[in-house]
Coordinates of C-alpha atoms in Angstrom, one line a residue:
X1 CA -58.1 -136.0 226.6
X2 CA -55.4 -138.0 228.3
X3 CA -53.3 -135.9 230.7
X4 CA -49.7 -135.7 229.3
X5 CA -48.3 -136.5 232.7
X6 CA -46.1 -139.5 233.5
X7 CA -45.3 -140.6 237.1
X8 CA -43.0 -143.1 238.8
X9 CA -44.6 -146.0 240.5
X10 CA -44.2 -144.3 243.9
X11 CA -45.7 -141.1 242.6
X12 CA -42.8 -139.0 243.8
X13 CA -41.5 -138.0 240.4
X14 CA -43.6 -136.7 237.5
X15 CA -43.0 -135.3 234.0
X16 CA -45.4 -133.2 232.0
X17 CA -44.8 -133.7 228.2
X18 CA -45.4 -130.5 226.2
X19 CA -45.1 -131.7 222.6
X20 CA -45.0 -134.7 220.3
X21 CA -41.3 -133.9 219.7
X22 CA -40.6 -134.0 223.5
X23 CA -42.5 -137.3 223.8
X24 CA -40.4 -138.8 221.0
X25 CA -37.2 -137.8 222.8
X26 CA -38.5 -139.3 226.1
X27 CA -39.5 -142.5 224.3
X28 CA -36.0 -142.8 222.7
X29 CA -34.4 -142.4 226.2
X30 CA -36.8 -145.0 227.7
X31 CA -36.0 -147.4 224.8
X32 CA -32.3 -147.1 225.5
X33 CA -32.5 -147.4 229.3
X34 CA -35.2 -150.1 229.5
X35 CA -34.4 -152.0 226.3
X36 CA -37.8 -151.2 224.8
X37 CA -38.9 -150.8 221.1
X38 CA -41.6 -148.2 221.4
X39 CA -42.4 -145.2 219.1
X40 CA -44.8 -142.3 219.3
X41 CA -48.3 -143.6 218.8
X42 CA -50.1 -142.2 215.7
X43 CA -53.1 -141.7 217.9
X44 CA -52.3 -139.9 221.2
X45 CA -55.6 -140.9 222.8
X46 CA -56.4 -143.9 225.0
X47 CA -55.6 -146.7 224.9
X48 CA -52.6 -146.1 222.7
X49 CA -50.9 -143.4 224.8
X50 CA -51.3 -145.5 227.9
X51 CA -48.9 -148.0 226.5
X52 CA -46.0 -145.5 226.3
X53 CA -43.4 -145.8 229.1
X54 CA -40.8 -143.2 229.8
X55 CA -38.1 -142.9 232.4
X56 CA -37.3 -140.3 235.1
X57 CA -34.0 -138.5 235.3
X58 CA -33.0 -141.3 237.7
X59 CA -33.9 -143.9 235.1
X60 CA -37.0 -145.0 237.0
X61 CA -39.9 -146.4 234.9
X62 CA -42.8 -143.9 234.5
X63 CA -46.3 -144.5 233.3
X64 CA -49.0 -142.1 232.2
X65 CA -51.5 -140.6 234.7
X66 CA -54.7 -142.5 234.3
X67 CA -57.0 -139.4 234.8
X68 CA -58.4 -137.6 231.8
X69 CA -59.1 -133.9 231.2
X70 CA -62.8 -133.1 231.1
X71 CA -64.2 -133.6 227.6
X72 CA -65.5 -130.1 227.5
X73 CA -61.9 -128.8 227.4
X74 CA -61.3 -130.8 224.3
X75 CA -64.2 -129.1 222.6
X76 CA -63.2 -125.7 224.1
X77 CA -59.8 -126.0 222.4
X78 CA -61.5 -126.4 219.0
X79 CA -60.5 -123.0 217.6
X80 CA -56.8 -123.7 218.2
X81 CA -56.9 -127.3 217.0
X82 CA -58.8 -126.3 213.9
X83 CA -56.0 -124.0 212.8
X84 CA -53.2 -125.9 214.5
X85 CA -52.5 -122.6 216.3
X86 CA -49.9 -121.5 217.6
X87 CA -47.8 -124.0 215.6
X88 CA -48.8 -122.8 212.1
X89 CA -51.4 -120.6 210.2
X90 CA -51.0 -117.7 212.7
X91 CA -52.2 -115.2 210.1
X92 CA -55.4 -117.0 209.3
X93 CA -56.1 -117.6 213.0
X94 CA -55.6 -113.9 213.8
X95 CA -58.1 -112.9 211.1
X96 CA -60.8 -115.4 212.2
X97 CA -60.4 -115.4 215.9
X98 CA -62.4 -114.5 218.0
X99 CA -65.4 -115.9 216.0
X100 CA -68.1 -113.4 215.1
X101 CA -70.7 -115.9 216.4
X102 CA -71.2 -119.5 217.3
X103 CA -74.5 -121.4 217.0
X104 CA -75.6 -124.2 219.3
X105 CA -78.3 -125.3 221.7
X106 CA -78.8 -123.5 225.0
X107 CA -77.7 -126.7 226.8
X108 CA -74.1 -125.9 225.7
X109 CA -73.9 -122.9 228.0
X110 CA -72.2 -124.7 230.9
X111 CA -70.0 -126.9 228.7
X112 CA -68.9 -125.6 225.3
X113 CA -69.6 -121.9 225.6
X114 CA -67.9 -121.7 229.0
X115 CA -64.8 -123.7 228.0
X116 CA -64.3 -121.8 224.8
X117 CA -64.1 -118.6 226.8
X118 CA -62.1 -120.1 229.7
X119 CA -59.4 -121.5 227.4
X120 CA -59.3 -118.3 225.3
X121 CA -58.9 -116.2 228.4
X122 CA -56.1 -118.4 229.7
X123 CA -54.3 -118.3 226.4
X124 CA -54.9 -114.8 225.0
X125 CA -56.8 -112.9 227.6
X126 CA -59.6 -112.5 225.0
X127 CA -63.0 -113.9 224.3
X128 CA -63.5 -116.9 221.9
X129 CA -66.6 -115.5 220.2
X130 CA -68.5 -112.2 220.0
X131 CA -72.1 -113.5 219.7
X132 CA -74.2 -116.6 220.2
X133 CA -77.1 -117.8 218.2
X134 CA -78.7 -120.2 220.6
X135 CA -81.6 -122.5 219.7
X136 CA -83.9 -124.1 222.2
X137 CA -84.3 -127.7 223.0
X138 CA -86.8 -130.3 221.7
X139 CA -89.0 -131.3 224.5
X140 CA -91.0 -134.5 225.1
X141 CA -94.8 -134.6 225.9
X142 CA -94.1 -133.9 229.6
X143 CA -92.0 -130.8 228.8
X144 CA -88.6 -132.5 229.6
X145 CA -85.6 -132.2 227.2
X146 CA -85.5 -135.1 224.8
X147 CA -82.5 -137.2 225.4
X148 CA -81.2 -140.6 224.3
X149 CA -79.8 -141.0 227.8
X150 CA -83.2 -140.4 229.3
X151 CA -84.9 -142.7 226.8
X152 CA -87.5 -140.1 225.9
X153 CA -86.3 -139.2 222.4
X154 CA -88.5 -139.8 219.4
X155 CA -86.8 -141.5 216.4
X156 CA -86.9 -138.8 213.7
X157 CA -86.7 -141.5 210.9
X158 CA -89.8 -143.3 212.3
X159 CA -91.6 -139.9 212.4
X160 CA -90.6 -139.1 208.9
X161 CA -91.7 -142.5 207.7
X162 CA -95.1 -142.1 209.4
X163 CA -95.8 -138.4 208.7
X164 CA -93.3 -137.2 206.1
X165 CA -90.4 -134.8 206.4
X166 CA -92.4 -131.6 205.9
X167 CA -94.6 -131.9 209.0
X168 CA -91.4 -132.7 211.0
X169 CA -89.7 -129.6 209.6
X170 CA -92.7 -127.5 210.4
X171 CA -92.8 -128.8 213.9
X172 CA -89.1 -128.0 214.4
X173 CA -89.4 -124.5 213.0
X174 CA -92.5 -123.6 215.0
X175 CA -91.4 -125.0 218.3

């Protein structure tokens, strides 16, 4: 998630943009001052948002802070993004939040589970979910978590081709 912060070249002045509407107004001002022809990007992620230039109150050129927010905070904001809360659908959100349960692997404890609660606590002083159904991990022959990154994952499609889908299902259920 790109940080919505723009800074002057010397870093002494910064602006934090709070909405698409505010960004649009800043872009209009920059276009007028700097003679640009920019508009709000359809996609507010990198690299598109990095091309947006705004100006300070002293009409100095400002570019976006290059750092990103940890990806887990993107996933932790899922309940709000899903319902576009607090901008709309407040009644639906209030009926469905906090969630009765979430289901995910135990490896999500530090990332997703934590940031769901952290963001919810910051926004509403409430939990994001009431219960967790947490499944274990698929381990390799040495007992380590299977991972594409570690190169120890088994291709499930090759396994199905060789043994069929029912033995693979049975293995997953019993392990």
